[in-house]
Amino acid sequence: MNATLIDGKVFAASIREKVAAHVARLQAEHGLTPGLAVVLVGEDPASQVYVRNKGQQTKEVGMASFEHRLAAETSEADLLALIARLNADPAVHGILVQLPVPDHIDEAKVINAIAPEKDVDGFHISNVGLLATGQKSMVPCTPLGCLLMLRDTLGSLSGLNAVVVGRSNIVGKPMAQLLLKESCTVTVAHSRTRDLAGLCRSADILVAAVGRPQMIPGDWVKPGATVIDVGINRIPAPEKGEGKTRLVGDVDFAGAAEVAGAITPVPGGVGPMTIACLLANTVTACCRANDLPEPEGLTV
Ligand code: NDP
């Protein structure tokens, strides 16, 4: 392996330390405790794990965690009423509704009911618009984590060619906006893109957010490029025993690591950064709500 490994676990731990230090300062100097409310509707096992992890990490950095677990049959009106209460609660600085919500609930309506300044996922239409116009917003956690790692690895990103593969609202599009804001020349690729291989080979920064196991081989990577692999895919791993699986990204890690200048692994790359950035967004939201200076290095 020639590339430098971008260790998301280590980087996420450093973000959590910065958040914890800022939380301690807010408490000591202003008597403020940032609070994050997480709402889960239904019993989806993966969502339950995410919500538990978020609650645990929130408490570990000294913030208040408010968990609201609602039955799968909760009506949209009741969910909206809960969001209205959380919007009005001064102890709550961040609100996250764990997605997906059950089919009978209109996801967009729910997201847009969250007060934009408490929308720590950055999915509210106001935050999307603010980001797209280069204004201060709440930035979606996964792309924020990617950008913080890119800045840490490369310093200035100005003038670099960035290719983002994937155009989802939660990863691809906000990632492209953030890179544009950093003065990269940005191309967004998707399932209809022609000559994806050639495009990827032009990228100084290659971000893969597709959800197709190891679809980007090493020979699509420009020598010396920085590769951020957002994909999380589970594939069979017969070498670990019958029926066993393992996680891989959208990039063929072994092949790409021979060519790239720096690369994130899967697992242990972008994944750990997402919750760390959720905590960062919550402390940022608390500072903004109280007209206090924002923590440095935790937002854009
Ligand atoms: P979506 O399914 O919403 O979007 C996938 C995108 O990939 C689409 O824009 C699609 O194009 C594009 N695509 C599909 N096939 C191809 C192809 N053959 N060539 C080029 N582009 C293609 O996924 P998400 O953005 O939600 O997630 C992407 C990956 O990131 C998943 O593996 C997910 O698990 C992971 N993820 C990881 C997170 C983390 O914390 N690390 C957080 C969020 C997601 P089109 O629009 O044309 O259909």
Short mmCIF file of C-alpha atoms and ligand atoms in Angstrom, two decimals:
data_model
loop_
_atom_site.label_atom_id
_atom_site.label_comp_id
_atom_site.label_asym_id
_atom_site.label_seq_id
_atom_site.Cartn_x
_atom_site.Cartn_y
_atom_site.Cartn_z
CA MET A 1 0.00 0.00 0.00
CA ASN A 2 1.43 3.36 -1.05
CA ALA A 3 -1.34 5.70 0.04
CA THR A 4 -1.54 7.40 3.42
CA LEU A 5 -4.43 5.97 5.41
CA ILE A 6 -6.99 8.57 6.52
CA ASP A 7 -8.04 7.08 9.84
CA GLY A 8 -11.65 8.09 10.50
CA LYS A 9 -11.67 6.53 13.97
CA VAL A 10 -8.73 8.64 15.14
CA PHE A 11 -10.07 11.77 13.43
CA ALA A 12 -13.58 11.27 14.87
CA ALA A 13 -12.07 10.88 18.35
CA SER A 14 -10.27 14.22 17.92
CA ILE A 15 -13.57 15.86 16.87
CA ARG A 16 -15.32 14.42 19.93
CA GLU A 17 -12.52 15.76 22.15
CA LYS A 18 -12.94 19.25 20.67
CA VAL A 19 -16.72 19.02 21.15
CA ALA A 20 -16.31 17.87 24.77
CA ALA A 21 -13.89 20.73 25.49
CA HIS A 22 -16.31 23.27 24.02
CA VAL A 23 -19.25 21.77 25.94
CA ALA A 24 -17.25 22.05 29.18
CA ARG A 25 -16.51 25.70 28.39
CA LEU A 26 -20.16 26.48 27.62
CA GLN A 27 -21.15 24.94 30.95
CA ALA A 28 -18.44 26.65 32.99
CA GLU A 29 -18.69 30.10 31.43
CA HIS A 30 -22.37 30.34 30.46
CA GLY A 31 -24.21 27.62 32.41
CA LEU A 32 -25.30 26.11 29.07
CA THR A 33 -25.60 22.40 28.25
CA PRO A 34 -26.12 21.66 24.54
CA GLY A 35 -28.98 19.19 24.08
CA LEU A 36 -29.72 16.78 21.24
CA ALA A 37 -33.16 15.22 20.76
CA VAL A 38 -33.32 12.07 18.65
CA VAL A 39 -36.71 10.80 17.50
CA LEU A 40 -37.19 7.22 16.34
CA VAL A 41 -40.50 6.02 14.91
CA GLY A 42 -40.86 2.25 14.76
CA GLU A 43 -38.63 -0.68 15.67
CA ASP A 44 -36.22 -0.99 12.73
CA PRO A 45 -33.23 -2.84 14.30
CA ALA A 46 -30.53 -0.88 12.40
CA SER A 47 -32.17 2.44 13.35
CA GLN A 48 -32.34 1.34 16.99
CA VAL A 49 -28.58 0.70 16.99
CA TYR A 50 -27.88 4.11 15.39
CA VAL A 51 -30.12 5.89 17.92
CA ARG A 52 -28.48 4.08 20.86
CA ASN A 53 -24.99 4.99 19.59
CA LYS A 54 -25.98 8.61 19.06
CA GLY A 55 -27.44 8.86 22.59
CA GLN A 56 -24.38 7.25 24.15
CA GLN A 57 -21.87 9.47 22.31
CA THR A 58 -23.95 12.57 23.08
CA LYS A 59 -23.72 11.85 26.81
CA GLU A 60 -20.01 10.97 26.58
CA VAL A 61 -19.16 14.50 25.38
CA GLY A 62 -21.19 16.03 28.24
CA MET A 63 -24.27 17.05 26.25
CA ALA A 64 -27.88 16.31 27.19
CA SER A 65 -29.51 13.50 25.21
CA PHE A 66 -33.28 13.32 24.80
CA GLU A 67 -34.54 10.13 23.17
CA HIS A 68 -38.10 9.85 21.89
CA ARG A 69 -39.05 6.34 20.79
CA LEU A 70 -42.47 6.25 19.18
CA ALA A 71 -44.54 3.27 18.06
CA ALA A 72 -44.49 2.40 14.33
CA GLU A 73 -48.18 3.32 14.06
CA THR A 74 -47.66 6.85 15.45
CA SER A 75 -49.61 9.30 13.30
CA GLU A 76 -47.93 12.03 11.28
CA ALA A 77 -49.89 14.61 13.32
CA ASP A 78 -48.52 13.24 16.60
CA LEU A 79 -44.96 13.25 15.24
CA LEU A 80 -45.37 16.84 14.03
CA ALA A 81 -46.75 17.81 17.46
CA LEU A 82 -43.65 16.33 19.14
CA ILE A 83 -41.38 18.25 16.76
CA ALA A 84 -43.26 21.47 17.56
CA ARG A 85 -42.66 20.85 21.29
CA LEU A 86 -38.95 20.18 20.69
CA ASN A 87 -38.70 23.31 18.51
CA ALA A 88 -40.05 25.35 21.44
CA ASP A 89 -37.90 23.67 24.11
CA PRO A 90 -34.88 25.86 25.02
CA ALA A 91 -32.99 22.84 26.41
CA VAL A 92 -33.02 21.25 22.93
CA HIS A 93 -30.50 22.73 20.47
CA GLY A 94 -30.51 19.92 17.91
CA ILE A 95 -33.33 17.70 16.62
CA LEU A 96 -32.79 14.60 14.53
CA VAL A 97 -35.56 12.37 13.22
CA GLN A 98 -34.03 8.99 12.42
CA LEU A 99 -34.78 8.10 8.79
CA PRO A 100 -36.49 6.30 7.21
CA VAL A 101 -39.85 7.02 8.83
CA PRO A 102 -42.76 4.58 8.24
CA ASP A 103 -44.52 4.86 4.87
CA HIS A 104 -47.66 6.58 6.22
CA ILE A 105 -45.55 9.59 7.29
CA ASP A 106 -44.43 12.24 4.79
CA GLU A 107 -40.65 12.43 5.30
CA ALA A 108 -40.20 15.84 3.66
CA LYS A 109 -43.02 17.33 5.74
CA VAL A 110 -41.41 16.05 8.93
CA ILE A 111 -37.92 17.31 8.03
CA ASN A 112 -39.26 20.72 7.08
CA ALA A 113 -41.19 20.96 10.35
CA ILE A 114 -37.92 21.02 12.31
CA ALA A 115 -36.77 24.57 13.14
CA PRO A 116 -33.90 25.13 10.62
CA GLU A 117 -31.54 26.33 13.36
CA LYS A 118 -32.11 23.02 15.24
CA ASP A 119 -31.87 20.85 12.08
CA VAL A 120 -28.54 19.20 12.94
CA ASP A 121 -28.90 16.75 10.02
CA GLY A 122 -28.91 19.74 7.64
CA PHE A 123 -31.77 18.29 5.56
CA HIS A 124 -34.31 21.15 6.02
CA ILE A 125 -35.02 22.93 2.74
CA SER A 126 -33.74 26.23 4.25
CA ASN A 127 -30.40 24.67 5.12
CA VAL A 128 -30.17 23.06 1.67
CA GLY A 129 -30.78 26.47 0.09
CA LEU A 130 -28.32 28.26 2.39
CA LEU A 131 -25.60 25.72 1.58
CA ALA A 132 -26.33 25.92 -2.15
CA THR A 133 -25.96 29.71 -2.05
CA GLY A 134 -22.73 29.54 -0.02
CA GLN A 135 -24.28 30.90 3.17
CA LYS A 136 -23.89 29.73 6.75
CA SER A 137 -26.12 26.70 7.33
CA MET A 138 -26.36 23.45 9.22
CA VAL A 139 -24.33 21.08 7.04
CA PRO A 140 -25.30 17.38 6.61
CA CYS A 141 -23.08 15.27 8.87
CA THR A 142 -21.55 12.78 6.42
CA PRO A 143 -20.35 15.33 3.82
CA LEU A 144 -19.20 17.62 6.65
CA GLY A 145 -17.09 14.73 7.98
CA CYS A 146 -15.64 14.13 4.50
CA LEU A 147 -14.75 17.80 4.11
CA LEU A 148 -13.07 18.01 7.52
CA MET A 149 -10.94 14.97 6.61
CA LEU A 150 -10.06 16.46 3.21
CA ARG A 151 -9.01 19.76 4.76
CA ASP A 152 -6.92 17.93 7.34
CA THR A 153 -5.24 15.82 4.63
CA LEU A 154 -4.74 18.45 1.93
CA GLY A 155 -4.91 21.87 3.56
CA SER A 156 -6.28 24.17 0.85
CA LEU A 157 -8.52 22.45 -1.71
CA SER A 158 -8.61 25.48 -3.99
CA GLY A 159 -8.34 24.71 -7.70
CA LEU A 160 -8.36 20.93 -7.32
CA ASN A 161 -10.50 18.77 -9.60
CA ALA A 162 -13.10 16.98 -7.48
CA VAL A 163 -15.35 14.21 -8.75
CA VAL A 164 -18.28 13.14 -6.57
CA VAL A 165 -19.84 9.85 -7.67
CA GLY A 166 -23.47 9.84 -6.46
CA ARG A 167 -26.06 12.64 -6.39
CA SER A 168 -28.21 11.86 -3.35
CA ASN A 169 -29.61 14.69 -1.24
CA ILE A 170 -27.88 13.42 1.89
CA VAL A 171 -24.37 12.81 0.54
CA GLY A 172 -23.57 13.52 -3.12
CA LYS A 173 -25.23 16.90 -3.64
CA PRO A 174 -24.19 18.54 -0.33
CA MET A 175 -20.67 17.13 -0.80
CA ALA A 176 -20.48 18.80 -4.21
CA GLN A 177 -21.71 22.10 -2.73
CA LEU A 178 -19.09 21.98 0.02
CA LEU A 179 -16.29 21.26 -2.45
CA LEU A 180 -17.48 24.10 -4.67
CA LYS A 181 -17.41 26.39 -1.64
CA GLU A 182 -13.76 25.33 -1.16
CA SER A 183 -13.09 26.48 -4.75
CA CYS A 184 -12.67 23.00 -6.23
CA THR A 185 -13.73 22.38 -9.82
CA VAL A 186 -16.53 19.91 -9.14
CA THR A 187 -18.14 17.25 -11.32
CA VAL A 188 -21.04 15.18 -10.01
CA ALA A 189 -21.37 11.73 -11.58
CA HIS A 190 -24.34 9.36 -11.36
CA SER A 191 -25.80 6.25 -12.95
CA ARG A 192 -26.19 7.92 -16.38
CA THR A 193 -22.67 9.38 -16.51
CA ARG A 194 -20.71 8.48 -19.64
CA ASP A 195 -17.09 7.35 -19.30
CA LEU A 196 -17.14 7.26 -15.51
CA ALA A 197 -13.68 5.66 -15.55
CA GLY A 198 -12.15 8.54 -17.51
CA LEU A 199 -13.87 11.09 -15.30
CA CYS A 200 -12.62 9.44 -12.11
CA ARG A 201 -9.07 9.39 -13.55
CA SER A 202 -9.21 13.19 -13.81
CA ALA A 203 -9.98 13.63 -10.10
CA ASP A 204 -7.51 15.03 -7.60
CA ILE A 205 -10.27 14.38 -5.05
CA LEU A 206 -12.52 11.38 -5.65
CA VAL A 207 -15.57 10.93 -3.40
CA ALA A 208 -17.53 7.71 -3.90
CA ALA A 209 -21.10 7.71 -2.52
CA VAL A 210 -22.92 5.10 -4.54
CA GLY A 211 -23.69 1.97 -2.52
CA ARG A 212 -22.18 -0.57 -4.97
CA PRO A 213 -19.47 -2.79 -3.50
CA GLN A 214 -15.97 -2.05 -4.82
CA MET A 215 -17.28 -0.61 -8.10
CA ILE A 216 -14.32 1.78 -8.46
CA PRO A 217 -11.16 -0.21 -9.28
CA GLY A 218 -7.62 1.00 -8.63
CA ASP A 219 -7.01 1.86 -12.29
CA TRP A 220 -9.78 4.51 -12.16
CA VAL A 221 -7.77 6.43 -9.55
CA LYS A 222 -5.39 9.20 -10.59
CA PRO A 223 -1.91 8.65 -9.11
CA GLY A 224 -1.60 10.71 -5.91
CA ALA A 225 -5.35 11.45 -5.66
CA THR A 226 -7.19 11.67 -2.36
CA VAL A 227 -9.98 9.08 -2.22
CA ILE A 228 -12.93 9.37 0.19
CA ASP A 229 -15.06 6.24 0.22
CA VAL A 230 -18.51 6.89 1.69
CA GLY A 231 -20.05 3.59 0.59
CA ILE A 232 -21.00 0.97 3.15
CA ASN A 233 -21.77 -2.39 1.56
CA ARG A 234 -22.05 -5.83 3.11
CA ILE A 235 -20.70 -8.70 1.00
CA PRO A 236 -20.31 -12.45 1.62
CA ALA A 237 -17.04 -13.39 3.35
CA PRO A 238 -16.72 -17.18 3.03
CA GLU A 239 -13.12 -16.89 4.31
CA LYS A 240 -14.60 -15.94 7.72
CA GLY A 241 -16.91 -18.96 7.74
CA GLU A 242 -20.15 -20.05 6.17
CA GLY A 243 -22.79 -17.34 5.96
CA LYS A 244 -20.38 -14.66 7.26
CA THR A 245 -20.21 -11.19 5.74
CA ARG A 246 -17.87 -8.19 5.81
CA LEU A 247 -18.15 -4.49 5.06
CA VAL A 248 -16.57 -2.94 1.98
CA GLY A 249 -16.77 0.48 0.39
CA ASP A 250 -17.57 1.59 -3.16
CA VAL A 251 -13.84 1.60 -3.95
CA ASP A 252 -11.59 -1.44 -4.36
CA PHE A 253 -9.44 -0.47 -1.38
CA ALA A 254 -6.43 -2.70 -2.09
CA GLY A 255 -6.17 -1.59 -5.72
CA ALA A 256 -6.81 2.10 -5.05
CA ALA A 257 -4.38 2.23 -2.11
CA GLU A 258 -1.54 1.32 -4.52
CA VAL A 259 -2.20 4.42 -6.62
CA ALA A 260 -3.82 7.06 -4.40
CA GLY A 261 -1.97 9.62 -2.30
CA ALA A 262 -4.40 9.17 0.60
CA ILE A 263 -7.50 7.03 1.12
CA THR A 264 -10.20 6.31 3.71
CA PRO A 265 -10.79 2.65 4.63
CA VAL A 266 -14.19 0.96 5.04
CA PRO A 267 -14.94 0.36 7.84
CA GLY A 268 -13.11 2.98 9.91
CA GLY A 269 -13.11 5.90 7.47
CA VAL A 270 -16.11 8.13 6.84
CA GLY A 271 -18.47 6.06 9.05
CA PRO A 272 -17.16 7.16 12.47
CA MET A 273 -17.08 10.80 11.32
CA THR A 274 -20.85 10.98 10.81
CA ILE A 275 -21.89 10.82 14.49
CA ALA A 276 -18.88 12.97 15.49
CA CYS A 277 -20.15 15.66 13.10
CA LEU A 278 -23.67 15.33 14.51
CA LEU A 279 -22.23 16.21 17.93
CA ALA A 280 -20.26 19.06 16.33
CA ASN A 281 -23.42 20.39 14.67
CA THR A 282 -25.28 20.28 18.00
CA VAL A 283 -22.65 22.33 19.81
CA THR A 284 -22.57 24.75 16.85
CA ALA A 285 -26.39 25.06 17.01
CA CYS A 286 -26.20 25.78 20.75
CA CYS A 287 -23.61 28.53 20.21
CA ARG A 288 -25.63 30.12 17.40
CA ALA A 289 -28.84 30.01 19.51
CA ASN A 290 -27.05 31.90 22.27
CA ASP A 291 -25.08 34.36 20.10
CA LEU A 292 -21.79 32.87 21.23
CA PRO A 293 -18.68 32.26 19.09
CA GLU A 294 -18.78 28.92 17.29
CA PRO A 295 -16.17 26.25 18.00
CA GLU A 296 -13.26 26.43 15.59
CA GLY A 297 -12.61 23.57 13.15
CA LEU A 298 -15.96 21.88 13.72
CA THR A 299 -17.98 23.52 11.00
CA VAL A 300 -17.59 25.24 7.65
P1 NDP B 1 -28.39 6.70 -2.84
O1 NDP B 1 -28.84 5.34 -3.22
O2 NDP B 1 -29.39 7.69 -2.38
O3 NDP B 1 -27.59 7.34 -4.08
C1 NDP B 1 -26.69 6.58 -4.83
C2 NDP B 1 -26.17 7.39 -5.97
O4 NDP B 1 -25.26 6.57 -6.71
C3 NDP B 1 -27.24 7.85 -6.95
O5 NDP B 1 -27.05 9.21 -7.26
C4 NDP B 1 -27.03 6.96 -8.17
O6 NDP B 1 -27.27 7.61 -9.41
C5 NDP B 1 -25.54 6.68 -8.10
N1 NDP B 1 -25.22 5.44 -8.81
C6 NDP B 1 -25.85 4.25 -8.73
N2 NDP B 1 -25.25 3.36 -9.56
C7 NDP B 1 -24.24 4.01 -10.17
C8 NDP B 1 -23.29 3.65 -11.13
N3 NDP B 1 -23.24 2.42 -11.64
N4 NDP B 1 -22.41 4.57 -11.54
C9 NDP B 1 -22.43 5.83 -11.04
N5 NDP B 1 -23.32 6.24 -10.11
C10 NDP B 1 -24.22 5.34 -9.68
O7 NDP B 1 -27.25 6.47 -1.74
P2 NDP B 1 -26.69 7.41 -0.57
O8 NDP B 1 -26.10 8.65 -1.12
O9 NDP B 1 -27.69 7.51 0.50
O10 NDP B 1 -25.52 6.47 -0.01
C11 NDP B 1 -24.45 6.08 -0.82
C12 NDP B 1 -23.58 5.12 -0.05
O11 NDP B 1 -23.06 5.78 1.09
C13 NDP B 1 -24.32 3.88 0.50
O12 NDP B 1 -23.43 2.78 0.48
C14 NDP B 1 -24.62 4.27 1.93
O13 NDP B 1 -24.74 3.14 2.77
C15 NDP B 1 -23.40 5.07 2.27
N6 NDP B 1 -23.59 6.04 3.34
C16 NDP B 1 -22.66 6.08 4.33
C17 NDP B 1 -22.76 6.98 5.34
C18 NDP B 1 -21.71 7.00 6.38
O14 NDP B 1 -21.93 7.46 7.48
N7 NDP B 1 -20.50 6.55 6.08
C19 NDP B 1 -23.90 7.90 5.44
C20 NDP B 1 -24.78 7.85 4.31
C21 NDP B 1 -24.63 6.94 3.30
P3 NDP B 1 -28.76 8.03 -9.89
O15 NDP B 1 -29.07 9.28 -9.12
O16 NDP B 1 -28.59 8.28 -11.35
O17 NDP B 1 -29.67 6.89 -9.55
#
